[in-house]
CSV table of C-alpha atoms and ligand atoms in Angstrom, one decimal:
chain,number,residue,atom,x,y,z
A,337,MET,CA,0.0,0.1,-0.1
A,338,VAL,CA,1.1,3.6,-0.3
A,339,LYS,CA,-0.2,6.8,0.0
A,340,LEU,CA,0.3,9.7,-2.1
A,341,HIS,CA,-1.1,12.8,-1.5
A,342,ASP,CA,-4.2,12.7,-0.4
A,343,LYS,CA,-5.2,9.3,-1.8
A,344,TYR,CA,-4.4,5.5,-1.0
A,345,PHE,CA,-3.2,2.7,-3.8
A,346,GLU,CA,-2.6,-0.7,-3.8
A,347,SER,CA,-0.7,-3.0,-5.9
A,348,TYR,CA,-2.2,-4.5,-8.5
A,349,ILE,CA,1.1,-5.9,-11.4
A,350,GLY,CA,4.1,-6.2,-10.1
A,351,SER,CA,7.7,-5.1,-11.0
A,352,PHE,CA,8.2,-9.0,-12.5
A,353,ASP,CA,5.5,-8.8,-14.6
A,354,LEU,CA,5.7,-5.5,-16.2
A,355,GLN,CA,9.0,-6.8,-17.2
A,356,LEU,CA,7.7,-10.4,-18.8
A,357,ARG,CA,5.1,-8.6,-20.8
A,358,VAL,CA,7.2,-5.8,-21.6
A,359,LYS,CA,9.0,-8.9,-23.2
A,360,GLU,CA,7.6,-10.7,-25.0
A,361,LEU,CA,5.8,-7.3,-26.5
A,362,GLY,CA,9.2,-6.0,-27.4
A,363,ALA,CA,9.7,-9.8,-28.8
A,364,GLN,CA,6.6,-9.7,-31.5
A,365,ILE,CA,7.7,-6.1,-32.7
A,366,ASN,CA,11.3,-7.2,-33.6
A,367,ASP,CA,9.0,-10.2,-35.0
A,368,GLU,CA,7.1,-7.6,-37.3
A,369,TYR,CA,9.7,-5.4,-38.0
A,370,ALA,CA,11.8,-7.9,-38.9
A,371,ASN,CA,15.0,-6.2,-41.5
A,372,GLN,CA,12.7,-2.2,-41.0
A,373,GLU,CA,14.6,0.7,-38.7
A,374,LEU,CA,11.5,1.9,-36.5
A,375,TYR,CA,11.2,5.5,-35.3
A,376,LEU,CA,9.6,5.1,-31.4
A,377,LEU,CA,7.3,8.9,-30.5
A,378,ILE,CA,7.2,8.6,-26.4
A,379,VAL,CA,4.5,10.0,-24.7
A,380,LEU,CA,5.5,11.6,-22.3
A,381,SER,CA,5.7,11.8,-19.3
A,382,GLY,CA,3.5,8.8,-18.8
A,383,ALA,CA,5.3,6.1,-20.8
A,384,PHE,CA,9.2,6.8,-19.7
A,385,ARG,CA,9.3,4.2,-18.4
A,386,PHE,CA,7.7,1.5,-21.0
A,387,ALA,CA,9.0,3.5,-23.5
A,388,ALA,CA,12.6,3.1,-21.9
A,389,ASP,CA,12.6,-0.7,-20.8
A,390,LEU,CA,10.7,-0.6,-24.0
A,391,SER,CA,13.4,-0.2,-26.7
A,392,ALA,CA,16.1,-2.2,-25.0
A,393,GLN,CA,14.3,-5.7,-26.2
A,394,LEU,CA,14.1,-3.7,-29.7
A,395,HIS,CA,16.6,-5.5,-32.0
A,396,GLN,CA,16.7,-3.0,-35.2
A,397,ASN,CA,17.7,0.5,-35.8
A,398,THR,CA,15.3,2.9,-33.5
A,399,GLU,CA,14.7,6.3,-33.6
A,400,ILE,CA,14.0,7.9,-30.8
A,401,GLY,CA,11.9,11.3,-30.1
A,402,PHE,CA,8.9,13.0,-27.7
A,403,ILE,CA,6.5,14.5,-27.2
A,404,LYS,CA,4.7,15.9,-24.0
A,405,LEU,CA,1.0,16.0,-23.8
A,406,HIS,CA,-1.3,16.3,-20.8
A,407,SER,CA,-5.4,15.5,-20.5
A,408,TYR,CA,-5.4,14.3,-16.7
A,409,SER,CA,-6.5,16.9,-13.9
A,410,GLY,CA,-6.2,14.3,-10.6
A,411,THR,CA,-8.0,10.9,-11.5
A,412,GLU,CA,-9.9,12.2,-14.1
A,413,SER,CA,-9.5,12.9,-17.5
A,414,THR,CA,-10.4,16.7,-19.0
A,415,GLY,CA,-11.0,15.7,-22.1
A,416,LEU,CA,-8.8,18.4,-23.3
A,417,VAL,CA,-5.2,17.8,-25.0
A,418,THR,CA,-2.0,19.9,-25.7
A,419,ALA,CA,1.3,18.9,-26.7
A,420,GLN,CA,3.6,21.0,-25.2
A,421,LEU,CA,6.6,19.4,-27.7
A,422,PRO,CA,5.8,18.8,-31.1
A,423,PRO,CA,7.7,16.1,-31.8
A,424,SER,CA,10.7,17.3,-32.9
A,425,GLU,CA,12.6,15.5,-35.3
A,426,ASP,CA,10.9,14.6,-38.6
A,427,ILE,CA,9.4,11.4,-38.7
A,428,ARG,CA,8.0,11.5,-42.7
A,429,GLY,CA,8.4,8.2,-44.7
A,430,LYS,CA,9.7,6.5,-41.4
A,431,HIS,CA,7.5,3.1,-39.7
A,432,VAL,CA,6.7,5.3,-36.8
A,433,LEU,CA,5.4,3.3,-33.3
A,434,ILE,CA,3.2,5.4,-31.0
A,435,VAL,CA,4.4,4.7,-27.1
A,436,GLU,CA,1.4,5.2,-24.4
A,437,ASP,CA,1.1,4.0,-21.2
A,438,ILE,CA,-2.8,3.3,-20.9
A,439,VAL,CA,-5.4,4.4,-23.3
A,440,ASP,CA,-8.5,5.4,-21.9
A,441,THR,CA,-10.7,7.6,-23.4
A,442,GLY,CA,-8.5,7.2,-26.6
A,443,THR,CA,-8.5,11.1,-26.5
A,444,THR,CA,-3.5,11.3,-26.2
A,445,ILE,CA,-4.7,8.4,-29.5
A,446,GLU,CA,-7.3,11.0,-31.6
A,447,TYR,CA,-4.6,13.8,-31.4
A,448,LEU,CA,-2.0,12.6,-32.5
A,449,MET,CA,-3.2,10.4,-35.2
A,450,GLY,CA,-4.4,13.9,-36.4
A,451,LEU,CA,-1.0,15.3,-36.9
A,452,GLU,CA,0.5,16.5,-39.9
A,453,GLY,CA,4.1,15.1,-39.2
A,454,ILE,CA,2.2,11.6,-37.8
A,455,GLN,CA,0.2,11.6,-41.5
A,456,ALA,CA,2.8,11.6,-43.6
A,457,ALA,CA,4.4,8.7,-41.5
A,458,LYS,CA,4.9,5.2,-43.9
A,459,SER,CA,3.3,3.6,-41.3
A,460,VAL,CA,1.9,3.9,-37.8
A,461,LYS,CA,1.0,1.5,-35.0
A,462,ILE,CA,0.5,2.0,-31.3
A,463,ALA,CA,2.4,0.1,-28.5
A,464,SER,CA,0.4,1.1,-24.4
A,465,LEU,CA,1.0,-0.3,-21.7
A,466,LEU,CA,-2.5,-0.5,-20.4
A,467,PHE,CA,-4.9,-0.3,-21.9
A,468,LYS,CA,-8.8,-0.2,-20.8
A,469,PRO,CA,-11.7,-1.3,-22.8
A,470,GLU,CA,-15.0,-0.1,-20.6
A,471,ALA,CA,-13.2,3.6,-21.0
A,472,ASP,CA,-12.3,3.3,-24.9
A,473,LYS,CA,-14.8,6.2,-26.8
A,474,LYS,CA,-12.6,5.7,-29.8
A,475,ASP,CA,-12.5,3.8,-32.3
A,476,PHE,CA,-8.6,3.7,-32.9
A,477,PRO,CA,-6.4,0.4,-32.8
A,478,VAL,CA,-3.9,-0.1,-30.2
A,479,HIS,CA,-1.8,-2.7,-32.1
A,480,TYR,CA,0.8,-3.5,-29.0
A,481,ILE,CA,-1.0,-3.9,-25.0
A,482,GLY,CA,0.5,-5.1,-22.2
A,483,PHE,CA,-2.1,-5.8,-19.8
A,484,GLU,CA,-6.0,-4.4,-20.4
A,485,ILE,CA,-7.3,-3.4,-17.2
A,486,PRO,CA,-10.7,-2.7,-15.3
A,487,ASN,CA,-12.2,1.4,-15.4
A,488,LEU,CA,-9.7,2.3,-12.3
A,489,PHE,CA,-7.1,4.9,-12.3
A,490,VAL,CA,-3.9,3.4,-11.7
A,491,VAL,CA,-0.3,5.3,-10.0
A,492,GLY,CA,3.1,3.8,-10.6
A,493,TYR,CA,5.9,2.4,-13.6
A,494,GLY,CA,5.8,5.5,-14.9
A,495,LEU,CA,2.1,6.9,-14.0
A,496,ASP,CA,1.5,9.7,-11.7
A,497,TYR,CA,-0.9,11.3,-9.6
A,498,ASN,CA,-0.9,14.5,-9.9
A,499,GLY,CA,3.2,14.1,-10.3
A,500,LEU,CA,3.8,11.0,-7.8
A,501,GLY,CA,3.7,7.9,-8.6
A,502,ARG,CA,5.5,7.4,-10.8
A,503,ASN,CA,8.9,6.2,-9.8
A,504,LEU,CA,6.9,3.6,-8.5
A,505,ASN,CA,8.3,0.0,-9.8
A,506,ASP,CA,4.7,-1.6,-9.7
A,507,ILE,CA,1.5,-0.3,-10.8
A,508,TYR,CA,-0.8,0.3,-7.8
A,509,GLN,CA,-4.1,0.6,-8.3
A,510,LEU,CA,-6.8,3.5,-6.7
A,511,LYS,CA,-8.2,2.1,-3.4
B,937,5GP,P1,-6.8,9.5,-22.7
B,937,5GP,O1,-6.6,10.5,-23.7
B,937,5GP,O2,-7.1,8.3,-23.8
B,937,5GP,O3,-8.5,9.4,-22.4
B,937,5GP,O4,-5.3,9.4,-21.7
B,937,5GP,C1,-5.1,8.6,-21.7
B,937,5GP,C2,-3.7,9.9,-20.9
B,937,5GP,O5,-4.7,9.9,-20.2
B,937,5GP,C3,-2.4,8.8,-20.4
B,937,5GP,O6,-1.7,9.3,-21.0
B,937,5GP,C4,-2.7,9.1,-19.0
B,937,5GP,O7,-1.0,9.7,-18.7
B,937,5GP,C5,-3.6,9.4,-18.5
B,937,5GP,N1,-4.3,8.3,-17.7
B,937,5GP,C6,-5.5,7.7,-18.5
B,937,5GP,N2,-5.9,6.5,-17.4
B,937,5GP,C7,-4.9,6.8,-16.1
B,937,5GP,C8,-4.9,6.1,-15.3
B,937,5GP,O8,-5.5,5.0,-14.9
B,937,5GP,N3,-3.7,6.8,-14.2
B,937,5GP,C9,-3.1,7.6,-14.3
B,937,5GP,N4,-2.3,7.6,-13.9
B,937,5GP,N5,-3.5,9.0,-15.9
B,937,5GP,C10,-3.8,8.1,-16.8
């Protein structure tokens, strides 16, 4: 059990299971992009842990870029997405893999897929550590999913509650 600000969170997915699943996703990506260069577009801040571990599993030449988005306030989605930084590299003509921490309402994915640079890519796929099917309101396919979870607020392994919890090695759920 951990306390972050005013709320208690209990362990939900342990680091062993997280690492195992990330390895499996890495193997799947290696198979599907064999001999192809990849551009990982890492969605900050929540995906930083997942993306670091996932990228370490990849065998192909891989470029890495970052985009900083925000759509959450406290434990509720505001439905608003704002980009604080555009992708710094030119992704035109490249195989882009967007790396997300969690797909919830789908607003973030919808926003990213609408970016001009993304549309210019040779291909675009999405990898998300977590996926909340109950809450997914848009219809963009998420090609690589670590874990499907119920519609509960989670923290840890990159995900925060008002700034805290990103450093935790396990995923915790709101108690
Ligand atoms: P969406 O745009 O799909 O509604 O939400 C995506 C973003 O909302 C994620 O990248 C993440 O930052 C945040 N988010 C959604 N669900 C959760 C959650 O359960 N915990 C935390 N910490 N963030 C979440």
